[in-house]
Coordinates of C-alpha atoms and ligand atoms in Angstrom, one line a residue:
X258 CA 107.5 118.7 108.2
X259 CA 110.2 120.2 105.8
X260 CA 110.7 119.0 102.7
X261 CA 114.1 117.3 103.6
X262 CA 112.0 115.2 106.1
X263 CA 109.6 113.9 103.7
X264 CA 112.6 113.4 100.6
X265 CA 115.6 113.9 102.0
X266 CA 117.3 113.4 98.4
X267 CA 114.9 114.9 96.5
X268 CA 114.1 111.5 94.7
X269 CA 111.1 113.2 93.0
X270 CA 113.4 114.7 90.6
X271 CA 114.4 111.4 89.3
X272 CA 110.8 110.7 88.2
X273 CA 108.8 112.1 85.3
X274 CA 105.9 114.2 86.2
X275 CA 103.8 111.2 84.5
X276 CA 105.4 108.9 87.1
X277 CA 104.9 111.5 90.0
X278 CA 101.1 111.6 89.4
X279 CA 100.3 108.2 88.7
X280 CA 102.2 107.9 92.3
X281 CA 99.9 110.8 94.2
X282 CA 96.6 109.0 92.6
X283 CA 97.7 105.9 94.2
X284 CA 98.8 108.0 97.4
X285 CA 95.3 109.5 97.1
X286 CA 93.4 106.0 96.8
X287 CA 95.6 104.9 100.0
X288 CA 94.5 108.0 101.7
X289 CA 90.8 107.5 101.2
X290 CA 90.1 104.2 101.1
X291 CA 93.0 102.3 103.1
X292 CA 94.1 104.0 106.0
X293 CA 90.5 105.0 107.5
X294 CA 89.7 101.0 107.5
X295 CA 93.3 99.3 107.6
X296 CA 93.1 99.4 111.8
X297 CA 89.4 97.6 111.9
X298 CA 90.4 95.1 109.0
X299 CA 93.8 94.1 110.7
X300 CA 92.0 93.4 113.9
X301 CA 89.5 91.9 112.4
X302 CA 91.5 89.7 110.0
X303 CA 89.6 90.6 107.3
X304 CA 91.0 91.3 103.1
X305 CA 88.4 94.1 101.9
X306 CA 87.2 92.6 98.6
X307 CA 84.7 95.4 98.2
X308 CA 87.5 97.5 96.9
X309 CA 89.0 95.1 94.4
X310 CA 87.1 96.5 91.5
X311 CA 88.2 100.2 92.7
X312 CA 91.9 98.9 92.3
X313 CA 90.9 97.5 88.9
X314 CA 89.3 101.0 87.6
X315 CA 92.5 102.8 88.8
X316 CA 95.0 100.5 87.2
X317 CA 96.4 98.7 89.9
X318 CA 95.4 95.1 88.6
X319 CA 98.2 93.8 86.0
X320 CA 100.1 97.3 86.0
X321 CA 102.8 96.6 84.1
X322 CA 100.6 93.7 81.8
X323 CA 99.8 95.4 78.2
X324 CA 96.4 94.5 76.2
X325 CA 93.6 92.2 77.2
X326 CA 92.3 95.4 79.1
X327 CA 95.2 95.9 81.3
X328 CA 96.7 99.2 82.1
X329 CA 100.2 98.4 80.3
X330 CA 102.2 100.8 82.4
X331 CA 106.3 100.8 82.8
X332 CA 108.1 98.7 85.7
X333 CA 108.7 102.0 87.6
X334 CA 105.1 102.9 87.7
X335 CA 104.1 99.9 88.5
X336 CA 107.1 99.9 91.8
X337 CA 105.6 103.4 93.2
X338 CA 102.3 101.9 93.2
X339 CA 103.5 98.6 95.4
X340 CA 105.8 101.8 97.5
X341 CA 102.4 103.9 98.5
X342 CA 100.3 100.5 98.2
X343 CA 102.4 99.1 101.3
X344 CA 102.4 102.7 103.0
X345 CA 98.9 101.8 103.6
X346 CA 99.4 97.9 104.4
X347 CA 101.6 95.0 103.3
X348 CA 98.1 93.3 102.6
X349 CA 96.9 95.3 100.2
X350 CA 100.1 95.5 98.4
X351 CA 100.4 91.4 98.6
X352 CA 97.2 91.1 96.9
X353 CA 97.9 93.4 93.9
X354 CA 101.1 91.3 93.4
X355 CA 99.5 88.0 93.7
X356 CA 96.6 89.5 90.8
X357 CA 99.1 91.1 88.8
X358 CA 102.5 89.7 89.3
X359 CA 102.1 86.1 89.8
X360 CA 98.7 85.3 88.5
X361 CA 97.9 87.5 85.3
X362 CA 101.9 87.5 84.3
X363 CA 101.5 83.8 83.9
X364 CA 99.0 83.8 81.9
X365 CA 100.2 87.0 80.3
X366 CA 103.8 85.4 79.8
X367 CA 102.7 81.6 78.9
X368 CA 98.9 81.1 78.5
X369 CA 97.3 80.8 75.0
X370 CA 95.8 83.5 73.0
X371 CA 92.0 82.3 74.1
X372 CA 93.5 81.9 78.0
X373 CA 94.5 85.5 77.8
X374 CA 91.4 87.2 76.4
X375 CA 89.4 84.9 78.7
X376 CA 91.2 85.4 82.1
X377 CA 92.9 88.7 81.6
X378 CA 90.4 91.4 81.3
X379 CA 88.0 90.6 84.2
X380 CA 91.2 90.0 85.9
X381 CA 92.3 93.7 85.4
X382 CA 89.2 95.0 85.9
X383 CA 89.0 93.4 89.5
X384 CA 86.2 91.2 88.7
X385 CA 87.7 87.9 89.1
X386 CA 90.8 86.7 91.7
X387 CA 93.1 84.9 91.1
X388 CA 95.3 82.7 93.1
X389 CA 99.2 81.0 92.5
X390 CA 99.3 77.8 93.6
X391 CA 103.3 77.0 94.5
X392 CA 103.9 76.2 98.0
X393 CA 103.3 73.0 99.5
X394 CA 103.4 71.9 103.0
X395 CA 106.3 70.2 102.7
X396 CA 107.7 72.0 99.4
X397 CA 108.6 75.6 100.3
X398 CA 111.9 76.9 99.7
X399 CA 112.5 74.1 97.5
X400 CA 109.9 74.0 94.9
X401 CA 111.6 71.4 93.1
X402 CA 110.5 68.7 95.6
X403 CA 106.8 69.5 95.1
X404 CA 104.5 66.4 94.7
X405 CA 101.4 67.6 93.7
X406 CA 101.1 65.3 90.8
X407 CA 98.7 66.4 87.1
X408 CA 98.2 63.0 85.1
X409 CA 97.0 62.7 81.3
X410 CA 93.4 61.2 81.6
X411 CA 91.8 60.6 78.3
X412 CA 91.8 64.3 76.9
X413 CA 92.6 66.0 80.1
X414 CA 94.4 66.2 83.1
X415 CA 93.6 64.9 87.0
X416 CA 95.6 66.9 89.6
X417 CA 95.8 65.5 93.3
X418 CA 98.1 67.3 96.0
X419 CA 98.3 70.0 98.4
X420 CA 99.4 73.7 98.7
X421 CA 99.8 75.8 101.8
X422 CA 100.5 79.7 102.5
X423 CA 98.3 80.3 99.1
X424 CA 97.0 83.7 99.2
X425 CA 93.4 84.8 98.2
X426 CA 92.6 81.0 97.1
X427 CA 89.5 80.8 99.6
X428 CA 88.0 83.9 97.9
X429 CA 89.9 83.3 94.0
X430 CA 87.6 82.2 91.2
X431 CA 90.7 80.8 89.4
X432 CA 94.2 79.2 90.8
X433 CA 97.2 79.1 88.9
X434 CA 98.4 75.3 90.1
X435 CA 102.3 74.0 89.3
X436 CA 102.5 70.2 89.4
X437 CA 104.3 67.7 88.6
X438 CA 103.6 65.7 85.1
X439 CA 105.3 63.2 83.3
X440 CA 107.0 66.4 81.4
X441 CA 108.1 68.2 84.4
X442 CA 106.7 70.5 86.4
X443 CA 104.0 72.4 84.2
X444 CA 101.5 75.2 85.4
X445 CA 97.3 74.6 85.4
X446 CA 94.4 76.9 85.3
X447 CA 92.2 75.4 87.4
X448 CA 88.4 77.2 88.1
X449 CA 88.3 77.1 92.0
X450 CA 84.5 75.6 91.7
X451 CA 86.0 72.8 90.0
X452 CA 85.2 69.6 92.1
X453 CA 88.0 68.7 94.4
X454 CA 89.2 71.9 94.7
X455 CA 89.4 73.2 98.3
X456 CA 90.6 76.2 99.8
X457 CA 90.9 76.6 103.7
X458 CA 92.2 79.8 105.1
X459 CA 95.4 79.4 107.4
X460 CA 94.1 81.4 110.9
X461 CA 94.9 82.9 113.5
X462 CA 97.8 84.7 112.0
X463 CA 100.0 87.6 113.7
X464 CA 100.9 89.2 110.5
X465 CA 99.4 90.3 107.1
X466 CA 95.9 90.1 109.0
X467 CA 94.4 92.5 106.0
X468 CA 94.9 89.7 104.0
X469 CA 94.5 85.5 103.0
X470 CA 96.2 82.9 102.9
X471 CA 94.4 79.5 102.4
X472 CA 95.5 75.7 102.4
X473 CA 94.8 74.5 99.4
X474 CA 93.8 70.7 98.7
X475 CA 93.4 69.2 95.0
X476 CA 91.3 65.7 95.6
X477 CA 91.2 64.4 92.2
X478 CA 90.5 67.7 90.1
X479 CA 90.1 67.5 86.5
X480 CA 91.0 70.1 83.9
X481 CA 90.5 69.5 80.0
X482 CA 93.1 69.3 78.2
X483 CA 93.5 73.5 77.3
X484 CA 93.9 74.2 80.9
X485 CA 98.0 73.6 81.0
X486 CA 99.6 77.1 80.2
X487 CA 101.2 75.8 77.1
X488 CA 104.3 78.4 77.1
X489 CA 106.1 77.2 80.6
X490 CA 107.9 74.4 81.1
X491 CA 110.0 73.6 84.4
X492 CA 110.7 76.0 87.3
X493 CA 111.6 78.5 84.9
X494 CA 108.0 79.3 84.5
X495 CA 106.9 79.9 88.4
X496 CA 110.2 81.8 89.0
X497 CA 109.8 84.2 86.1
X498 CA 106.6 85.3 88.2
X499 CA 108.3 85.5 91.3
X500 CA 110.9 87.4 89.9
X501 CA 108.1 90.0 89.2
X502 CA 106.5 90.0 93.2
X503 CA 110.0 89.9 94.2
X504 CA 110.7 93.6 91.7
X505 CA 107.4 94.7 93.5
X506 CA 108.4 94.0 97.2
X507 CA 111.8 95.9 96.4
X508 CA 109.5 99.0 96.3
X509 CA 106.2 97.9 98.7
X510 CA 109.2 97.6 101.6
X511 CA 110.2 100.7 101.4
X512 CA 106.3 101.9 101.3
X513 CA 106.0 100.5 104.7
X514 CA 109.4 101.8 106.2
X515 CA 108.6 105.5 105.1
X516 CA 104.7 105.5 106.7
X517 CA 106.8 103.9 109.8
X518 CA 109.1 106.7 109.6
X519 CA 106.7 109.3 109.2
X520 CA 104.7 108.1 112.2
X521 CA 107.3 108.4 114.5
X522 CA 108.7 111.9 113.4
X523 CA 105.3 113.0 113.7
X524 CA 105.2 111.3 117.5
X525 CA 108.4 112.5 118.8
X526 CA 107.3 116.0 117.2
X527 CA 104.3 116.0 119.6
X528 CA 105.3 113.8 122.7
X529 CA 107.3 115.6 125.4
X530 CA 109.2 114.2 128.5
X531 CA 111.8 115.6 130.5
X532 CA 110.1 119.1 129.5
X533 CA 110.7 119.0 125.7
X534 CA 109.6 117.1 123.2
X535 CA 111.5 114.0 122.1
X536 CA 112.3 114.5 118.7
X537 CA 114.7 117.0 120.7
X538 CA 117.0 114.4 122.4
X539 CA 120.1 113.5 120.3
X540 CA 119.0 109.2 120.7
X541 CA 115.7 110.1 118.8
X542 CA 117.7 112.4 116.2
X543 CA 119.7 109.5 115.5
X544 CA 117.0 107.1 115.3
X545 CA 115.2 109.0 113.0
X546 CA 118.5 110.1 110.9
X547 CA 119.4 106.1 110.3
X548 CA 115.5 105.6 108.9
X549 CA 116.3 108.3 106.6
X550 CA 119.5 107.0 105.1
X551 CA 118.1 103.5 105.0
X552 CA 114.6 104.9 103.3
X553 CA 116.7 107.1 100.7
X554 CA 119.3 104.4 100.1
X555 CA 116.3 101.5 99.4
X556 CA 114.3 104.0 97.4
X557 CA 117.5 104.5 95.4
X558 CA 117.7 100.9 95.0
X559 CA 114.4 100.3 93.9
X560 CA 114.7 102.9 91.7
X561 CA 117.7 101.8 89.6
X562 CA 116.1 97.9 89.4
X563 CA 113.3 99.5 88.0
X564 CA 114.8 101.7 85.8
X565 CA 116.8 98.5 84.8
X566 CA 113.8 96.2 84.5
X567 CA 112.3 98.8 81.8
X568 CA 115.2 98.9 79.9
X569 CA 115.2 95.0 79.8
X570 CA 118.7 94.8 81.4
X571 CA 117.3 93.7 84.6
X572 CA 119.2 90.4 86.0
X573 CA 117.3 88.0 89.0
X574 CA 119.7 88.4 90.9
X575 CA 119.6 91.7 91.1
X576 CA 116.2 92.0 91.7
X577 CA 117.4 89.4 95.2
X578 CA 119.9 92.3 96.1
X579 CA 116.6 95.0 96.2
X580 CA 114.3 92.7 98.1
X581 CA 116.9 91.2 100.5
X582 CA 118.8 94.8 101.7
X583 CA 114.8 96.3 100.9
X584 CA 112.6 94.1 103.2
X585 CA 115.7 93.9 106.0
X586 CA 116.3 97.2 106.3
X587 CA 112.4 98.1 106.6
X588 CA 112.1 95.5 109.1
X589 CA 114.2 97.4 111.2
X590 CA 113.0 100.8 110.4
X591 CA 109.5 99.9 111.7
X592 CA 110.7 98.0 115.1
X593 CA 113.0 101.2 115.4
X594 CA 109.8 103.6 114.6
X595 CA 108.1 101.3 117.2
X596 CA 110.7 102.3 120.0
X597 CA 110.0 106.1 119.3
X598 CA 106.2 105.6 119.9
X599 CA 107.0 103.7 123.6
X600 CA 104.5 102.2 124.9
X601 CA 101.6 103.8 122.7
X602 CA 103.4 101.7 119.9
X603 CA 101.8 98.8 120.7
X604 CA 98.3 99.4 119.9
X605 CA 97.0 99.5 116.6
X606 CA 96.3 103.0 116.8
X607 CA 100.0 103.3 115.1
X608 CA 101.4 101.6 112.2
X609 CA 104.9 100.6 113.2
X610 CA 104.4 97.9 114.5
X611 CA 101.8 96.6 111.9
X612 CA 103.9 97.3 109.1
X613 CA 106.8 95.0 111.2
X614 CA 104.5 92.2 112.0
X615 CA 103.8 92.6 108.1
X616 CA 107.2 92.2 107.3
X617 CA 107.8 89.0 108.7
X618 CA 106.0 87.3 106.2
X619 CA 107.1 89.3 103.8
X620 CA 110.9 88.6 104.7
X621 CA 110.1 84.7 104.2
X622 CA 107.8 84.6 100.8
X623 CA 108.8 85.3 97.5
X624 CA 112.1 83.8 98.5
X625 CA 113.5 84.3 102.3
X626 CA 116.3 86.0 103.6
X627 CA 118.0 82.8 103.2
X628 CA 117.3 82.0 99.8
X629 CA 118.3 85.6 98.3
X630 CA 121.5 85.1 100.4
X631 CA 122.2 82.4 98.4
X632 CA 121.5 83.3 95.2
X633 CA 123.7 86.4 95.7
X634 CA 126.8 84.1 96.9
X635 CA 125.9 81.6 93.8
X636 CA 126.2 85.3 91.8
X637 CA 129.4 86.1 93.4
X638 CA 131.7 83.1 93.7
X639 CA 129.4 80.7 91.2
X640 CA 129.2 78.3 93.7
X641 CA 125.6 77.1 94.5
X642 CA 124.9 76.5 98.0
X643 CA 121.9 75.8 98.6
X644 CA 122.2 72.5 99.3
Ligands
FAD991 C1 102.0 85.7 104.0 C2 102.4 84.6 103.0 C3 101.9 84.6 101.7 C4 102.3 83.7 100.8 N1 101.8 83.6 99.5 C5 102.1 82.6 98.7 C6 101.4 82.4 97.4 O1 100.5 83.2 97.1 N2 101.7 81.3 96.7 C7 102.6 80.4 97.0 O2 102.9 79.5 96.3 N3 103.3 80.6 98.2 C8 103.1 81.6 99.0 N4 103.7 81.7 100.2 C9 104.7 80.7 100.6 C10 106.1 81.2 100.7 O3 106.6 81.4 99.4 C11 106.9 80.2 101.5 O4 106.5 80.4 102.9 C12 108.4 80.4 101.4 O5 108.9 80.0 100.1 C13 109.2 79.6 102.4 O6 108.8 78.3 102.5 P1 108.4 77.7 103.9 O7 107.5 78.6 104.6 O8 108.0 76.3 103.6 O9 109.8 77.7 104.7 P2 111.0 76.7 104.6 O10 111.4 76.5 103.1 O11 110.7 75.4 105.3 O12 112.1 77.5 105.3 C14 112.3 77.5 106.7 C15 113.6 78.2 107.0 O13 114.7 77.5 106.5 C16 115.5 78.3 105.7 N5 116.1 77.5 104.6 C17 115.5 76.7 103.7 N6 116.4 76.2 102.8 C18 117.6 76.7 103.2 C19 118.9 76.6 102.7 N7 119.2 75.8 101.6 N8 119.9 77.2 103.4 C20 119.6 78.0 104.4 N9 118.4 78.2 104.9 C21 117.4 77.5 104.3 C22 114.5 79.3 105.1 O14 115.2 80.4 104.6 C23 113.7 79.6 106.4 O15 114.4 80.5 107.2 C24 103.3 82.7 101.2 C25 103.8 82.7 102.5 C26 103.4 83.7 103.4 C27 104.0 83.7 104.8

């Protein structure tokens, strides 16, 4: 492959040779330890927590977290790790943002000194999961109507509810749980061996086999009184985290459209009908030619919000615009790649379709289609409608 088929733009110029090699030892731990295993653990519906403490010694666990152990690197660096993270699967990538962006940037963000040197450095150092408990069954898109309810008992708090679609809870030593109190809705850590806590995992499931997601139930669990993270307050708190997996997904997305792309160039390279090989035909030209603007354009994007989020411009909204246009347009990228493979395409012996089946579920966490829509009208005309 040339060089314009790899990086059509020459994006590399854009990054700092820092940047660029922090990215090829994350391309290089993808390389090794991901994509000889990702067919077997997909099948098998299996999340590989043998290599969590790898991720931890190369960085990967609370990136862009500084002190308590963590590796304190810029939003950028922290994007091209999610981009080559989800070139290997959308699994892998999900779990580093569940560790990193959700769980450890709450604490990070609104946890007490002694919650942060507690939780934090066996967090970055991959010896302890963590989970973020937001979802309900019947609370999704609309966290506000959550009823999982934390009431003041004595010097501590009592937490009953439920949580659904909460990944790596059945395997996480500590969940980060929003509930409901008499002050609003306030975030826990709650030790998953405290009693009451249960953690089911949510099977069979057609995509992000690589990784977990659990039902969680919270039968009467108490927590002292220094388990609420004292510095968030509302739905501010939650969403501030999500706003981080959201940054990371702008970039993962792309990581998965580009390992799609490549794929298919590589097939219709090789496979021949009619005589020649198909990469010859003008259809398959075209193909290939719209996954390269869309990959250039989104790694553009993702670029900018990054460079954006270091500078602490960074809006939320804008961070909706890069995982709305990121994770569409790599949802069509892979079922695209997927054509160019025919029939081969639908084993697991090719990525394409993995990655797509992937992207479903990323398309409808951290924030759906729907919801990004609508907070990029509310943006534009300042009308909310979202309900
Ligand atoms: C693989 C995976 C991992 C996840 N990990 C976590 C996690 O770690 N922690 C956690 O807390 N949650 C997690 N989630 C949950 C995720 O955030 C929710 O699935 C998501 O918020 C959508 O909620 P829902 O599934 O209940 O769908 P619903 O909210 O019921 O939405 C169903 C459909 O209705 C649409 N819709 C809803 N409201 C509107 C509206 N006002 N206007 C137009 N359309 C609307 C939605 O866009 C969607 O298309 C995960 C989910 C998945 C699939």
């Amino acid at each position: 492959m040339t060089d314009l088929a790899t990086d059509y733009l020459g994006l590399d110029a854009l990054l700092s040779a820092e940047e660029i090699a922090w990215r090829d030892t994350v391309r290089g731990f993808v390389r090794d330890r991901i994509r000889p295993n990702i067919i077997q653990w997909y099948e098998k519906a299996v999340f590989p927590a043998e290599i969590v403490p790898e991720m931890g010694r190369l960085g990967l666990l609370g990136t862009h977290v500084s002190g308590y152990g963590c590796p304190g690197r810029s939003a950028v660096e922290y994007g091209l790790a999610a981009l080559e993270l989800e070139a290997g699967d959308s699994g892998l990538r999900t779990f580093v943002s569940v560790q990193g962006s959700l769980v450890m940037s709450a604490i990070a963000k609104f946890g007490t000194e002694t919650q942060k040197q507690r939780w934090l450095p066996p967090m970055a150092a991959g010896e302890l999961i963590g989970c973020f408990g937001l979802t309900e069954p019947e609370a999704g898109s609309d966290p506000a109507s959550m009823t999982t309810m934390a009431r003041r008992d004595g010097d501590g708090w009592v937490i009953n509810g439920a949580k659904r679609w909460i990944g790596l809870a059945s395997i996480a030593d500590l969940a980060v749980i929003w509930a409901r109190t008499e002050d609003g809705i306030r975030g826990f850590l709650v030790p998953t061996d405290t009693p009451g806590f249960t953690a089911t995992p949510i099977e069979p499931k057609l995509a992000m086999r690589a990784s977990i997601q659990c039902d969680i139930t919270l039968a009467g669990v108490r927590v002292p009184a220094d388990a609420i993270l004292p510095g968030a307050a509302g739905l501010r708190g939650p969403f501030s985290c999500l706003n981080e997996a959201r940054y990371g997904i702008t970039w993962g997305a792309m990581g998965a459209a580009r390992d799609a792309y490549e794929a298919a160039l590589a097939y219709a390279l090789d496979r021949r009908q009619f005589g020649q090989p198909i990469a010859s035909f003008q259809l398959t030209q075209e193909k290939l030619v719209d996954m390269v603007l869309e990959i250039g354009k989104g790694l553009l994007v993702a670029l900018h919000i990054g460079r954006m989020k270091d500078a602490g411009t960074l809006l939320p909204e804008q961070i909706s615009f890069g995982k709305l246009n990121n994770v569409r347009e790599a949802i069509a990228i892979c079922r695209e790649a997927r054509t160019l493979l025919g029939g081969n395409g639908i084993t697991l012996d090719h990525s394409p379709l993995r990655h797509a089946n992937n992207l479903e579920s990323v398309r409808t966490y951290e924030g759906t289609d729907e919801v990004h829509t609508l907070i990029m009208g509310r943006a534009i005309t300042g009308i909310p409608a979202f309900s």
